[in-house]
mmCIF file with all atom_site columns, C-alpha atoms in Angstrom:
data_model
loop_
_atom_site.group_PDB
_atom_site.id
_atom_site.type_symbol
_atom_site.label_atom_id
_atom_site.label_alt_id
_atom_site.label_comp_id
_atom_site.label_asym_id
_atom_site.label_entity_id
_atom_site.label_seq_id
_atom_site.pdbx_PDB_ins_code
_atom_site.Cartn_x
_atom_site.Cartn_y
_atom_site.Cartn_z
_atom_site.occupancy
_atom_site.B_iso_or_equiv
_atom_site.pdbx_formal_charge
_atom_site.auth_seq_id
_atom_site.auth_comp_id
_atom_site.auth_asym_id
_atom_site.auth_atom_id
_atom_site.pdbx_PDB_model_num
ATOM 1  C CA . ARG L 1 1  ? 13.661  -1.757  3.651   1.00 77.00 ? 32  ARG L CA 1
ATOM 2  C CA . ILE L 1 2  ? 11.823  -2.589  6.858   1.00 81.00 ? 33  ILE L CA 1
ATOM 3  C CA . GLU L 1 3  ? 11.384  -6.212  7.853   1.00 80.00 ? 34  GLU L CA 1
ATOM 4  C CA . GLY L 1 4  ? 12.181  -7.113  4.235   1.00 85.00 ? 35  GLY L CA 1
ATOM 5  C CA . VAL L 1 5  ? 9.489   -4.758  2.910   1.00 91.00 ? 36  VAL L CA 1
ATOM 6  C CA . ARG L 1 6  ? 10.031  -1.643  0.818   1.00 93.00 ? 37  ARG L CA 1
ATOM 7  C CA . ALA L 1 7  ? 7.561   1.106   1.739   1.00 96.00 ? 38  ALA L CA 1
ATOM 8  C CA . ASP L 1 8  ? 7.020   4.303   -0.228  1.00 96.00 ? 39  ASP L CA 1
ATOM 9  C CA . LEU L 1 9  ? 7.615   6.594   2.769   1.00 96.00 ? 40  LEU L CA 1
ATOM 10 C CA . VAL L 1 10 ? 9.252   5.646   6.053   1.00 96.00 ? 41  VAL L CA 1
ATOM 11 C CA . PHE L 1 11 ? 9.462   7.589   9.291   1.00 96.00 ? 42  PHE L CA 1
ATOM 12 C CA . PRO L 1 12 ? 11.840  5.357   11.278  1.00 95.00 ? 43  PRO L CA 1
ATOM 13 C CA . ARG L 1 13 ? 11.888  7.243   14.583  1.00 96.00 ? 44  ARG L CA 1
ATOM 14 C CA . GLN L 1 14 ? 8.103   7.112   14.783  1.00 97.00 ? 45  GLN L CA 1
ATOM 15 C CA . LYS L 1 15 ? 7.937   3.611   13.249  1.00 96.00 ? 46  LYS L CA 1
ATOM 16 C CA . VAL L 1 16 ? 5.417   4.729   10.635  1.00 97.00 ? 47  VAL L CA 1
ATOM 17 C CA . CYS L 1 17 ? 5.480   3.538   7.042   1.00 97.00 ? 48  CYS L CA 1
ATOM 18 C CA . VAL L 1 18 ? 3.283   4.640   4.168   1.00 98.00 ? 49  VAL L CA 1
ATOM 19 C CA . PHE L 1 19 ? 2.288   2.821   1.001   1.00 98.00 ? 50  PHE L CA 1
ATOM 20 C CA . VAL L 1 20 ? 0.614   4.362   -2.027  1.00 97.00 ? 51  VAL L CA 1
ATOM 21 C CA . ASP L 1 21 ? -1.017  1.444   -3.819  1.00 97.00 ? 52  ASP L CA 1
ATOM 22 C CA . GLY L 1 22 ? -1.526  1.893   -7.542  1.00 95.00 ? 53  GLY L CA 1
ATOM 23 C CA . CYS L 1 23 ? -5.100  1.278   -8.601  1.00 95.00 ? 54  CYS L CA 1
ATOM 24 C CA . PHE L 1 24 ? -4.162  -1.213  -11.327 1.00 94.00 ? 55  PHE L CA 1
ATOM 25 C CA . TRP L 1 25 ? -1.349  -3.132  -9.609  1.00 94.00 ? 56  TRP L CA 1
ATOM 26 C CA . HIS L 1 26 ? -3.130  -3.490  -6.282  1.00 94.00 ? 57  HIS L CA 1
ATOM 27 C CA . ALA L 1 27 ? -6.653  -4.195  -7.613  1.00 93.00 ? 58  ALA L CA 1
ATOM 28 C CA . CYS L 1 28 ? -8.456  -1.074  -6.430  1.00 94.00 ? 59  CYS L CA 1
ATOM 29 C CA . PRO L 1 29 ? -12.170 -1.892  -6.077  1.00 91.00 ? 60  PRO L CA 1
ATOM 30 C CA . ILE L 1 30 ? -13.081 1.514   -7.532  1.00 92.00 ? 61  ILE L CA 1
ATOM 31 C CA . HIS L 1 31 ? -10.571 2.129   -10.323 1.00 91.00 ? 62  HIS L CA 1
ATOM 32 C CA . GLY L 1 32 ? -8.859  -1.219  -10.830 1.00 88.00 ? 63  GLY L CA 1
ATOM 33 C CA . THR L 1 33 ? -9.271  -2.679  -14.297 1.00 88.00 ? 64  THR L CA 1
ATOM 34 C CA . MET L 1 34 ? -8.659  -6.118  -15.712 1.00 88.00 ? 65  MET L CA 1
ATOM 35 C CA . PRO L 1 35 ? -6.941  -6.393  -19.084 1.00 89.00 ? 66  PRO L CA 1
ATOM 36 C CA . ALA L 1 36 ? -9.115  -7.970  -21.762 1.00 89.00 ? 67  ALA L CA 1
ATOM 37 C CA . SER L 1 37 ? -6.353  -10.265 -22.962 1.00 93.00 ? 68  SER L CA 1
ATOM 38 C CA . ASN L 1 38 ? -4.634  -12.973 -20.929 1.00 93.00 ? 69  ASN L CA 1
ATOM 39 C CA . THR L 1 39 ? -7.224  -12.531 -18.171 1.00 93.00 ? 70  THR L CA 1
ATOM 40 C CA . PRO L 1 40 ? -6.283  -15.668 -16.177 1.00 94.00 ? 71  PRO L CA 1
ATOM 41 C CA . PHE L 1 41 ? -2.673  -14.473 -15.899 1.00 96.00 ? 72  PHE L CA 1
ATOM 42 C CA . TRP L 1 42 ? -3.674  -10.982 -14.771 1.00 95.00 ? 73  TRP L CA 1
ATOM 43 C CA . THR L 1 43 ? -6.285  -12.239 -12.325 1.00 94.00 ? 74  THR L CA 1
ATOM 44 C CA . ASP L 1 44 ? -3.696  -14.471 -10.659 1.00 96.00 ? 75  ASP L CA 1
ATOM 45 C CA . LYS L 1 45 ? -1.006  -11.753 -10.713 1.00 96.00 ? 76  LYS L CA 1
ATOM 46 C CA . LEU L 1 46 ? -3.218  -9.072  -9.169  1.00 96.00 ? 77  LEU L CA 1
ATOM 47 C CA . ASN L 1 47 ? -4.579  -11.483 -6.540  1.00 95.00 ? 78  ASN L CA 1
ATOM 48 C CA . ARG L 1 48 ? -0.996  -12.365 -5.561  1.00 97.00 ? 79  ARG L CA 1
ATOM 49 C CA . ASN L 1 49 ? -0.178  -8.646  -5.260  1.00 96.00 ? 80  ASN L CA 1
ATOM 50 C CA . VAL L 1 50 ? -3.120  -8.123  -2.883  1.00 96.00 ? 81  VAL L CA 1
ATOM 51 C CA . GLU L 1 51 ? -2.112  -11.159 -0.816  1.00 97.00 ? 82  GLU L CA 1
ATOM 52 C CA . ARG L 1 52 ? 1.490   -9.883  -0.651  1.00 96.00 ? 83  ARG L CA 1
ATOM 53 C CA . ASP L 1 53 ? 0.252   -6.470  0.527   1.00 97.00 ? 84  ASP L CA 1
ATOM 54 C CA . GLN L 1 54 ? -1.708  -8.158  3.322   1.00 97.00 ? 85  GLN L CA 1
ATOM 55 C CA . ARG L 1 55 ? 1.304   -10.274 4.376   1.00 95.00 ? 86  ARG L CA 1
ATOM 56 C CA . GLN L 1 56 ? 3.595   -7.243  4.369   1.00 96.00 ? 87  GLN L CA 1
ATOM 57 C CA . THR L 1 57 ? 1.189   -5.167  6.441   1.00 96.00 ? 88  THR L CA 1
ATOM 58 C CA . LYS L 1 58 ? 0.819   -7.996  8.954   1.00 96.00 ? 89  LYS L CA 1
ATOM 59 C CA . ARG L 1 59 ? 4.608   -8.467  9.197   1.00 94.00 ? 90  ARG L CA 1
ATOM 60 C CA . LEU L 1 60 ? 5.173   -4.760  9.790   1.00 96.00 ? 91  LEU L CA 1
ATOM 61 C CA . VAL L 1 61 ? 2.389   -4.441  12.384  1.00 96.00 ? 92  VAL L CA 1
ATOM 62 C CA . GLU L 1 62 ? 3.729   -7.467  14.246  1.00 94.00 ? 93  GLU L CA 1
ATOM 63 C CA . ALA L 1 63 ? 7.147   -5.774  14.299  1.00 94.00 ? 94  ALA L CA 1
ATOM 64 C CA . GLY L 1 64 ? 5.629   -2.691  15.940  1.00 95.00 ? 95  GLY L CA 1
ATOM 65 C CA . TRP L 1 65 ? 5.181   -0.446  12.903  1.00 96.00 ? 96  TRP L CA 1
ATOM 66 C CA . ARG L 1 66 ? 2.130   1.673   12.132  1.00 97.00 ? 97  ARG L CA 1
ATOM 67 C CA . VAL L 1 67 ? 1.175   1.063   8.517   1.00 97.00 ? 98  VAL L CA 1
ATOM 68 C CA . LEU L 1 68 ? -0.784  3.488   6.372   1.00 98.00 ? 99  LEU L CA 1
ATOM 69 C CA . ARG L 1 69 ? -2.013  2.456   2.937   1.00 98.00 ? 100 ARG L CA 1
ATOM 70 C CA . PHE L 1 70 ? -3.581  4.854   0.483   1.00 98.00 ? 101 PHE L CA 1
ATOM 71 C CA . TRP L 1 71 ? -4.924  4.260   -2.984  1.00 97.00 ? 102 TRP L CA 1
ATOM 72 C CA . GLU L 1 72 ? -3.263  6.097   -5.821  1.00 96.00 ? 103 GLU L CA 1
ATOM 73 C CA . HIS L 1 73 ? -6.535  7.923   -6.505  1.00 96.00 ? 104 HIS L CA 1
ATOM 74 C CA . ASP L 1 74 ? -6.626  9.184   -2.893  1.00 96.00 ? 105 ASP L CA 1
ATOM 75 C CA . THR L 1 75 ? -3.375  11.045  -3.456  1.00 95.00 ? 106 THR L CA 1
ATOM 76 C CA . ILE L 1 76 ? -4.958  12.744  -6.472  1.00 94.00 ? 107 ILE L CA 1
ATOM 77 C CA . GLU L 1 77 ? -8.506  13.325  -5.255  1.00 96.00 ? 108 GLU L CA 1
ATOM 78 C CA . CYS L 1 78 ? -7.940  14.137  -1.579  1.00 96.00 ? 109 CYS L CA 1
ATOM 79 C CA . LEU L 1 79 ? -4.251  14.807  -0.978  1.00 97.00 ? 110 LEU L CA 1
ATOM 80 C CA . PRO L 1 80 ? -4.815  17.184  1.982   1.00 97.00 ? 111 PRO L CA 1
ATOM 81 C CA . GLN L 1 81 ? -6.656  14.423  3.868   1.00 98.00 ? 112 GLN L CA 1
ATOM 82 C CA . VAL L 1 82 ? -3.892  11.931  3.060   1.00 98.00 ? 113 VAL L CA 1
ATOM 83 C CA . VAL L 1 83 ? -1.228  14.316  4.344   1.00 98.00 ? 114 VAL L CA 1
ATOM 84 C CA . ASP L 1 84 ? -3.313  15.044  7.452   1.00 98.00 ? 115 ASP L CA 1
ATOM 85 C CA . LYS L 1 85 ? -3.657  11.317  8.199   1.00 98.00 ? 116 LYS L CA 1
ATOM 86 C CA . ILE L 1 86 ? 0.087   10.808  7.835   1.00 98.00 ? 117 ILE L CA 1
ATOM 87 C CA . MET L 1 87 ? 0.898   13.805  10.047  1.00 97.00 ? 118 MET L CA 1
ATOM 88 C CA . THR L 1 88 ? -1.652  12.757  12.685  1.00 98.00 ? 119 THR L CA 1
ATOM 89 C CA . THR L 1 89 ? -0.237  9.238   12.778  1.00 98.00 ? 120 THR L CA 1
ATOM 90 C CA . ILE L 1 90 ? 3.329   10.517  13.089  1.00 97.00 ? 121 ILE L CA 1
ATOM 91 C CA . ALA L 1 91 ? 2.336   12.892  15.888  1.00 97.00 ? 122 ALA L CA 1
ATOM 92 C CA . ALA L 1 92 ? 0.605   10.067  17.776  1.00 95.00 ? 123 ALA L CA 1
ATOM 93 C CA . SER L 1 93 ? 3.602   7.727   17.479  1.00 87.00 ? 124 SER L CA 1
#
C-alpha cells in the first residue's frame, strides 16, 4: 500500500507505481461492456470505480509518485510497449 492505495506493481526506490486496469471493472472505452441486467447498478458501480481511480492517481502524484496506468488489453496486445514504458519511467526516476 502506498498512500492508502494498492497498486499492481510498485518500485519504491524510484517512486513508480503501475496499475493494470481491467477493461470491465474500469470501464474501458474500447472493450468495456455493460451488463444487460441491473444496468443502473452497474453504471453507478463502474462510474464510482473510474472516479476512485482518478482520486488515487491524484493522491499518488501529489505524494511524489509517478503513476502508470495500462488497460488490461494493452498487456495482451502490446506487452513489449508496456514493459518499455515501465522501464523508461523507472530509468528516468
